[in-house]
Short mmCIF file of C-alpha atoms and ligand atoms in Angstrom, two decimals:
data_model
loop_
_atom_site.label_atom_id
_atom_site.label_comp_id
_atom_site.label_asym_id
_atom_site.label_seq_id
_atom_site.Cartn_x
_atom_site.Cartn_y
_atom_site.Cartn_z
CA MET A 1 0.00 0.00 0.00
CA LYS A 2 1.00 3.66 -0.30
CA ALA A 3 1.89 5.61 2.85
CA LEU A 4 3.27 9.05 3.69
CA GLN A 5 6.34 8.62 5.86
CA TYR A 6 8.79 10.81 7.71
CA ARG A 7 11.96 8.83 7.06
CA SER A 8 14.99 10.79 8.20
CA ILE A 9 15.54 13.73 10.54
CA GLY A 10 15.08 17.07 8.80
CA SER A 11 13.84 15.66 5.49
CA ALA A 12 10.40 16.24 3.95
CA PRO A 13 7.85 13.42 4.29
CA GLU A 14 7.59 11.17 1.23
CA ILE A 15 5.21 8.70 -0.37
CA VAL A 16 6.48 5.12 -0.16
CA GLU A 17 5.16 1.67 -1.01
CA ILE A 18 5.00 -0.61 2.07
CA ASP A 19 3.36 -3.93 2.93
CA THR A 20 -0.34 -3.72 3.71
CA PRO A 21 -0.57 -4.61 7.42
CA GLU A 22 -2.71 -7.49 8.74
CA PRO A 23 -4.62 -7.09 11.99
CA GLY A 24 -3.35 -9.28 14.83
CA PRO A 25 -5.54 -10.59 17.69
CA GLY A 26 -7.65 -7.79 19.15
CA GLN A 27 -6.79 -5.38 16.33
CA ILE A 28 -8.90 -3.85 13.59
CA ARG A 29 -7.81 -2.79 10.12
CA LEU A 30 -9.46 0.30 8.67
CA LYS A 31 -9.45 1.32 5.04
CA VAL A 32 -8.58 4.97 5.52
CA THR A 33 -11.23 7.41 4.28
CA ALA A 34 -9.53 10.61 5.48
CA ALA A 35 -6.52 11.86 7.46
CA GLY A 36 -5.91 15.38 8.78
CA VAL A 37 -2.68 17.40 8.57
CA CYS A 38 -1.81 18.91 11.97
CA HIS A 39 0.77 21.50 12.94
CA SER A 40 2.04 19.01 15.55
CA ASP A 41 3.33 16.86 12.64
CA GLU A 42 5.31 19.85 11.47
CA TYR A 43 6.54 20.34 15.04
CA ILE A 44 7.85 16.79 15.45
CA MET A 45 9.52 16.93 12.02
CA SER A 46 11.31 20.10 13.14
CA LEU A 47 12.91 18.41 16.16
CA PRO A 48 16.65 17.66 16.21
CA GLU A 49 17.69 14.02 16.48
CA ASP A 50 18.36 14.13 20.24
CA GLN A 51 14.79 15.30 20.95
CA TYR A 52 12.94 13.17 18.39
CA ILE A 53 11.21 10.23 20.14
CA TYR A 54 8.63 9.02 17.58
CA GLY A 55 10.63 6.36 15.69
CA LEU A 56 11.68 6.21 12.03
CA PRO A 57 10.32 5.61 9.52
CA LEU A 58 7.06 7.08 10.84
CA THR A 59 3.81 6.88 8.88
CA LEU A 60 2.23 10.26 9.66
CA GLY A 61 -1.40 11.04 10.50
CA HIS A 62 -2.84 11.30 14.01
CA GLU A 63 -6.24 12.51 12.78
CA GLY A 64 -7.78 9.48 11.08
CA ALA A 65 -11.03 7.98 9.89
CA GLY A 66 -11.81 4.81 7.97
CA THR A 67 -14.17 1.97 7.31
CA VAL A 68 -13.73 -1.33 9.15
CA ASP A 69 -12.03 -3.55 6.60
CA MET A 70 -10.65 -6.59 8.46
CA ILE A 71 -11.25 -7.72 12.03
CA GLY A 72 -8.60 -9.46 14.15
CA GLU A 73 -9.18 -12.60 16.20
CA GLY A 74 -11.29 -12.06 19.29
CA VAL A 75 -12.74 -8.68 18.30
CA LYS A 76 -16.48 -8.56 18.87
CA HIS A 77 -19.36 -6.13 18.42
CA ILE A 78 -17.90 -4.39 15.40
CA GLU A 79 -18.88 -4.89 11.78
CA GLU A 80 -17.02 -4.67 8.51
CA GLY A 81 -17.93 -1.56 6.57
CA GLN A 82 -18.68 0.59 9.64
CA SER A 83 -17.46 4.19 9.30
CA MET A 84 -15.23 5.11 12.24
CA ALA A 85 -13.25 8.02 13.66
CA ILE A 86 -10.02 7.10 15.43
CA TYR A 87 -9.55 8.29 19.01
CA GLY A 88 -5.82 9.05 18.85
CA PRO A 89 -4.35 9.38 22.36
CA TRP A 90 -4.13 5.66 23.06
CA GLY A 91 -3.62 4.52 26.63
CA CYS A 92 -3.43 1.21 28.49
CA GLY A 93 -7.21 1.11 28.98
CA LEU A 94 -6.83 -0.11 32.56
CA CYS A 95 -5.52 2.70 34.77
CA TYR A 96 -7.74 5.19 36.61
CA GLU A 97 -7.41 7.86 33.91
CA CYS A 98 -8.16 5.45 31.05
CA SER A 99 -11.13 4.05 32.99
CA SER A 100 -12.52 7.58 33.12
CA GLY A 101 -12.07 7.97 29.35
CA ARG A 102 -9.00 10.18 29.79
CA GLU A 103 -6.60 7.97 27.84
CA ASN A 104 -4.82 11.21 26.87
CA TYR A 105 -3.49 11.18 30.46
CA CYS A 106 -2.89 7.40 30.73
CA ARG A 107 -0.61 6.65 33.66
CA ASN A 108 1.06 3.71 31.90
CA ALA A 109 1.46 4.79 28.27
CA ALA A 110 5.11 5.82 28.68
CA LYS A 111 5.97 2.72 30.73
CA TYR A 112 4.47 0.34 28.14
CA GLY A 113 5.63 2.34 25.12
CA ILE A 114 2.06 3.02 23.93
CA ALA A 115 2.03 5.83 21.35
CA PRO A 116 -0.73 7.44 19.26
CA PRO A 117 -1.00 6.58 15.56
CA GLY A 118 1.12 9.03 13.58
CA LEU A 119 3.05 9.99 16.72
CA GLY A 120 4.91 6.72 17.30
CA ALA A 121 2.55 4.03 15.97
CA PRO A 122 1.88 3.91 12.18
CA GLY A 123 -0.61 6.68 11.37
CA ALA A 124 -3.50 7.32 9.02
CA MET A 125 -1.64 8.85 6.05
CA ALA A 126 -1.84 5.51 4.26
CA GLU A 127 -4.35 3.35 2.47
CA TYR A 128 -4.86 1.17 5.57
CA ILE A 129 -4.25 1.58 9.29
CA ILE A 130 -4.15 -0.92 12.15
CA VAL A 131 -6.02 0.20 15.27
CA ASP A 132 -4.90 -1.64 18.40
CA SER A 133 -8.29 -1.88 20.08
CA ALA A 134 -11.97 -1.39 19.27
CA ARG A 135 -11.90 1.02 22.23
CA HIS A 136 -10.04 3.53 20.02
CA LEU A 137 -12.90 3.73 17.52
CA VAL A 138 -15.88 6.05 17.69
CA PRO A 139 -18.64 5.53 15.11
CA LEU A 140 -18.99 8.41 12.65
CA GLY A 141 -22.48 7.33 11.62
CA ASP A 142 -23.64 9.59 8.83
CA LEU A 143 -21.02 12.29 9.43
CA ASP A 144 -18.90 12.73 6.31
CA PRO A 145 -15.37 11.43 7.11
CA VAL A 146 -13.55 14.03 4.99
CA GLN A 147 -15.42 16.96 6.53
CA ASN A 148 -15.18 15.64 10.08
CA VAL A 149 -11.94 13.65 10.44
CA SER A 150 -10.17 16.67 11.94
CA LEU A 151 -12.63 16.77 14.80
CA THR A 152 -10.54 13.90 16.26
CA ASP A 153 -7.84 16.46 17.10
CA ALA A 154 -8.60 19.95 15.74
CA GLY A 155 -12.06 19.56 17.34
CA LEU A 156 -11.30 17.40 20.36
CA THR A 157 -8.30 19.40 21.60
CA PRO A 158 -10.03 22.82 21.70
CA TYR A 159 -13.20 21.16 23.05
CA HIS A 160 -11.27 19.75 26.01
CA ALA A 161 -9.43 23.06 26.50
CA ILE A 162 -12.67 25.06 26.48
CA LYS A 163 -14.57 22.65 28.73
CA GLY A 164 -12.01 23.31 31.43
CA SER A 165 -12.92 27.02 31.39
CA LEU A 166 -16.71 26.86 30.99
CA GLU A 167 -17.52 28.21 34.44
CA LYS A 168 -15.50 31.33 33.66
CA LEU A 169 -17.46 32.06 30.47
CA PRO A 170 -21.00 33.15 31.44
CA SER A 171 -22.93 35.79 29.49
CA GLY A 172 -21.08 39.08 29.54
CA SER A 173 -17.70 37.33 29.45
CA THR A 174 -15.06 37.53 26.74
CA ALA A 175 -12.90 34.72 25.31
CA VAL A 176 -9.88 35.25 23.06
CA VAL A 177 -8.62 32.72 20.51
CA ILE A 178 -5.01 33.33 19.45
CA GLY A 179 -4.15 31.59 16.15
CA VAL A 180 -7.06 30.83 13.81
CA GLY A 181 -5.61 27.73 12.17
CA GLY A 182 -6.92 24.17 12.10
CA LEU A 183 -7.61 24.13 15.85
CA GLY A 184 -8.41 27.81 16.34
CA HIS A 185 -11.20 28.06 13.78
CA VAL A 186 -12.97 25.09 15.38
CA ALA A 187 -12.35 26.58 18.85
CA ILE A 188 -14.30 29.69 17.81
CA GLN A 189 -17.30 27.56 16.83
CA ILE A 190 -17.15 25.50 20.04
CA LEU A 191 -17.01 28.68 22.13
CA ARG A 192 -20.05 30.06 20.29
CA SER A 193 -21.92 26.77 20.81
CA LEU A 194 -21.06 26.06 24.44
CA THR A 195 -20.78 29.54 25.93
CA ALA A 196 -22.36 32.97 25.85
CA ALA A 197 -18.94 34.65 25.74
CA THR A 198 -18.06 37.28 23.18
CA VAL A 199 -15.37 35.66 21.03
CA VAL A 200 -12.36 37.66 19.86
CA ALA A 201 -9.91 36.11 17.38
CA LEU A 202 -6.30 37.15 16.80
CA ASP A 203 -4.00 36.10 13.97
CA ILE A 204 -1.08 37.49 11.96
CA ASP A 205 -2.68 36.60 8.62
CA PRO A 206 -5.68 38.57 7.25
CA ALA A 207 -7.08 35.45 5.53
CA LYS A 208 -7.32 33.73 8.94
CA LEU A 209 -9.08 36.78 10.40
CA ASP A 210 -11.68 36.53 7.61
CA LEU A 211 -12.11 32.83 8.42
CA ALA A 212 -12.54 33.73 12.12
CA THR A 213 -15.48 36.06 11.48
CA SER A 214 -17.00 33.69 8.93
CA VAL A 215 -17.16 30.92 11.57
CA GLY A 216 -18.61 33.14 14.28
CA ALA A 217 -16.01 35.33 16.01
CA GLN A 218 -17.62 38.68 16.86
CA TYR A 219 -14.26 40.47 16.62
CA ALA A 220 -11.04 39.68 14.75
CA PHE A 221 -7.84 41.71 15.12
CA PRO A 222 -4.27 41.44 13.86
CA SER A 223 -2.02 39.87 16.49
CA GLU A 224 0.56 42.62 16.96
CA HIS A 225 1.92 45.31 19.20
CA GLY A 226 -1.07 47.33 20.41
CA THR A 227 -3.58 44.48 20.33
CA VAL A 228 -3.71 44.30 24.13
CA ASP A 229 -4.86 47.94 24.28
CA ILE A 230 -7.64 47.26 21.76
CA ILE A 231 -8.85 44.32 23.83
CA LYS A 232 -8.62 46.26 27.08
CA ASP A 233 -10.79 48.98 25.49
CA LEU A 234 -13.27 46.37 24.34
CA THR A 235 -13.60 45.01 27.89
CA ARG A 236 -13.86 48.40 29.68
CA GLY A 237 -10.31 48.06 30.90
CA LEU A 238 -10.95 44.75 32.66
CA GLY A 239 -9.27 42.29 30.32
CA VAL A 240 -10.71 38.98 29.17
CA ASP A 241 -12.01 35.95 31.06
CA ALA A 242 -10.13 33.31 29.10
CA VAL A 243 -7.39 33.24 26.49
CA PHE A 244 -6.94 30.11 24.35
CA ASP A 245 -3.48 30.29 22.83
CA PHE A 246 -2.96 28.04 19.80
CA VAL A 247 0.50 29.47 19.14
CA THR A 248 2.38 29.93 22.50
CA ASN A 249 5.42 31.72 21.17
CA GLN A 250 6.88 34.47 23.36
CA ALA A 251 4.75 37.19 21.74
CA THR A 252 1.43 35.40 22.22
CA LEU A 253 2.23 34.24 25.76
CA ASP A 254 3.13 37.79 26.81
CA MET A 255 0.06 39.18 25.07
CA GLY A 256 -2.22 36.60 26.68
CA GLN A 257 -0.80 37.29 30.11
CA ALA A 258 -1.27 41.04 29.65
CA MET A 259 -4.91 40.76 28.54
CA VAL A 260 -6.30 38.16 30.98
CA ARG A 261 -8.31 39.63 33.84
CA SER A 262 -8.11 38.81 37.52
CA GLN A 263 -9.14 35.13 38.12
CA GLY A 264 -9.20 34.51 34.37
CA ASP A 265 -7.73 31.52 32.49
CA GLN A 266 -4.75 31.42 30.16
CA VAL A 267 -4.93 28.11 28.31
CA LEU A 268 -1.82 27.07 26.39
CA VAL A 269 -2.62 24.64 23.58
CA GLY A 270 0.12 25.42 21.04
CA VAL A 271 3.54 23.81 21.21
CA GLY A 272 5.49 27.03 20.68
CA SER A 273 8.69 27.54 22.60
CA GLY A 274 7.81 30.64 24.65
CA THR A 275 7.93 30.63 28.44
CA LEU A 276 5.83 32.44 31.04
CA LYS A 277 6.95 34.03 34.25
CA VAL A 278 4.37 33.56 36.97
CA GLY A 279 4.06 34.81 40.52
CA LEU A 280 2.61 37.78 42.37
CA THR A 281 5.15 40.22 41.02
CA ALA A 282 5.29 38.78 37.49
CA THR A 283 1.61 38.87 36.52
CA ALA A 284 -0.55 41.89 35.80
CA SER A 285 -3.74 40.30 37.20
CA TRP A 286 -4.46 38.48 40.46
CA GLU A 287 -5.10 34.76 40.67
CA THR A 288 -5.08 33.84 37.01
CA SER A 289 -4.99 30.13 36.16
CA ILE A 290 -2.70 28.62 33.55
CA ARG A 291 -3.33 25.22 31.97
CA ALA A 292 -1.50 23.35 29.22
CA PRO A 293 -4.00 20.66 28.16
CA TYR A 294 -3.14 17.74 25.90
CA TRP A 295 -5.69 16.42 23.34
CA GLY A 296 -8.95 15.21 24.98
CA SER A 297 -10.80 12.26 26.45
CA ARG A 298 -12.57 9.48 24.59
CA THR A 299 -15.93 10.58 25.98
CA GLU A 300 -15.24 14.12 24.79
CA LEU A 301 -14.73 12.80 21.25
CA PHE A 302 -18.28 11.39 21.38
CA GLU A 303 -19.43 14.84 22.58
CA VAL A 304 -17.58 16.68 19.80
CA LEU A 305 -19.09 14.42 17.13
CA ASP A 306 -22.54 14.94 18.66
CA LEU A 307 -21.95 18.70 18.58
CA ALA A 308 -21.06 18.38 14.90
CA ARG A 309 -24.32 16.50 14.28
CA ASP A 310 -26.51 18.83 16.34
CA GLU A 311 -24.90 22.24 15.77
CA GLY A 312 -22.99 21.58 12.56
CA LEU A 313 -19.35 22.30 13.46
CA ASN A 314 -17.82 23.26 10.17
CA VAL A 315 -14.19 22.32 9.55
CA HIS A 316 -12.93 24.46 6.70
CA THR A 317 -11.11 21.80 4.69
CA GLU A 318 -8.74 21.75 1.75
CA VAL A 319 -8.59 18.23 0.30
CA PHE A 320 -5.39 16.58 -1.03
CA SER A 321 -4.79 13.13 -2.52
CA LEU A 322 -2.23 10.91 -0.75
CA GLU A 323 0.21 11.54 -3.63
CA ASP A 324 -0.18 15.29 -3.01
CA ALA A 325 0.13 15.04 0.80
CA PRO A 326 3.74 16.38 0.78
CA ALA A 327 2.34 19.56 -0.81
CA ALA A 328 -0.18 19.87 2.04
CA TYR A 329 2.71 19.82 4.53
CA GLU A 330 4.56 22.43 2.46
CA LYS A 331 1.50 24.68 2.59
CA LEU A 332 1.13 24.16 6.34
CA LYS A 333 4.78 25.00 6.91
CA SER A 334 4.54 28.25 4.93
CA ASN A 335 1.22 29.16 6.64
CA GLN A 336 -0.67 29.09 3.33
CA LEU A 337 -3.47 26.79 4.54
CA VAL A 338 -6.77 28.30 5.58
CA GLY A 339 -8.50 25.82 7.90
CA ARG A 340 -7.37 22.18 7.78
CA ALA A 341 -5.73 20.11 5.05
CA VAL A 342 -7.33 16.68 4.75
CA VAL A 343 -5.69 13.85 2.84
CA VAL A 344 -7.93 11.33 1.07
CA PRO A 345 -6.03 8.18 0.04
P1 NAD B 1 -2.09 25.87 12.18
O1 NAD B 1 -0.77 26.01 11.51
O2 NAD B 1 -3.24 25.35 11.40
O3 NAD B 1 -2.55 27.28 12.79
C1 NAD B 1 -1.69 28.14 13.46
C2 NAD B 1 -2.27 29.55 13.31
O4 NAD B 1 -1.54 30.45 14.18
C3 NAD B 1 -2.16 30.12 11.89
O5 NAD B 1 -3.41 30.63 11.49
C4 NAD B 1 -1.13 31.24 12.03
O6 NAD B 1 -1.36 32.31 11.13
C5 NAD B 1 -1.36 31.65 13.47
N1 NAD B 1 -0.24 32.39 14.09
C6 NAD B 1 1.09 32.21 13.94
N2 NAD B 1 1.78 33.10 14.71
C7 NAD B 1 0.85 33.87 15.34
C8 NAD B 1 0.92 34.94 16.26
N3 NAD B 1 2.09 35.45 16.67
N4 NAD B 1 -0.26 35.48 16.71
C9 NAD B 1 -1.45 34.98 16.31
N5 NAD B 1 -1.57 33.97 15.42
C10 NAD B 1 -0.43 33.42 14.96
O7 NAD B 1 -1.84 24.97 13.48
P2 NAD B 1 -2.84 23.95 14.20
O8 NAD B 1 -2.75 22.62 13.54
O9 NAD B 1 -4.14 24.61 14.41
O10 NAD B 1 -2.11 23.79 15.62
C11 NAD B 1 -2.03 24.89 16.51
C12 NAD B 1 -1.03 24.56 17.62
O11 NAD B 1 -1.61 23.60 18.51
C13 NAD B 1 0.28 23.96 17.12
O12 NAD B 1 1.32 24.45 17.93
C14 NAD B 1 0.06 22.48 17.36
O13 NAD B 1 1.28 21.78 17.46
C15 NAD B 1 -0.68 22.52 18.67
N6 NAD B 1 -1.47 21.34 19.02
C16 NAD B 1 -1.54 21.05 20.34
C17 NAD B 1 -2.33 20.00 20.77
C18 NAD B 1 -2.45 19.69 22.23
O14 NAD B 1 -2.92 18.60 22.56
N7 NAD B 1 -2.09 20.60 23.12
C19 NAD B 1 -3.04 19.23 19.82
C20 NAD B 1 -2.95 19.57 18.47
C21 NAD B 1 -2.17 20.65 18.08
ZN1 ZN B 2 -2.60 17.17 16.31
#
């Protein structure tokens, strides 16, 4: 089968021909219907050799969907042909966190070497993918896989991040989304669906600001020097209740810290390399909370897909064939994508 692999440190991912995998006991093979291109892929491919922990060659793709194609020995209650989304942050399934659906915070994953598809295990940028357990599959039902595959990360991650701040976002509140990319443009829609907050979007690219207002942000401003003053004016000098930072470089961290009000949340989702100074003398506002959430729980993926069904979350997608997937990564790297790139093998 064809697969998109990252094969050597610092090189671009390439299409290769590899053996089609067979499902072992307990495993399921999906025929991939769609795979999303995430900035985290770009991040891991930017790491130097001494920090790269995902194995080589690595078949990319941690946002995946497919139809059940072959069922391993012992797997029950699943039928060939079913359309599935893959829950990516695989855990052991047995610890307290996994038992609560929070496999993203599995206590044993590191110890047992369990890694998500596309971030250690072979990912979904291929014609077929092996999923280690039926537990990692969530039925898509009649949701279109191409339109919705990115909800497994670009939906789930902001959903989890926003759920942690819901009590701070009653009517009259303000939420800021920094970085209106794959995750950020879905975050805006989730905020509009789940909260009564006024949503303000910030980005460095005018095309992303247009996307922000088209998906529901009430305000969209360039992310630059002076933005904090604009937002302070908008909130009668108070600052905002929650900042969701999908960039986390030094500029956005400093900006977020300067605009969050007393007892507000600063939620760091991006994997940028900025750092924050915290403490009574370092912060402008009293008792702010800082969280750095990772992905989301299995139950939350069910909730996100239900939200898509009921409220129509709209992932702005640009579709690429598997052969053209390297071009999707090029576009992501040069910040030319608006929304999410989705690869259809
Ligand atoms: P993306 O490339 O689609 O979007 C990034 C957006 O940020 C772009 O619109 C870009 O114009 C904008 N941007 C860049 N610099 C900016 C600045 N200074 N101010 C405002 N906007 C700026 O990326 P994505 O796939 O949406 O991922 C966003 C981040 O989230 C990445 O760092 C990714 O690695 C990370 N991520 C984290 C998790 C997690 O579990 N915490 C999960 C998935 C992705
Ligand atoms: Zn991701």
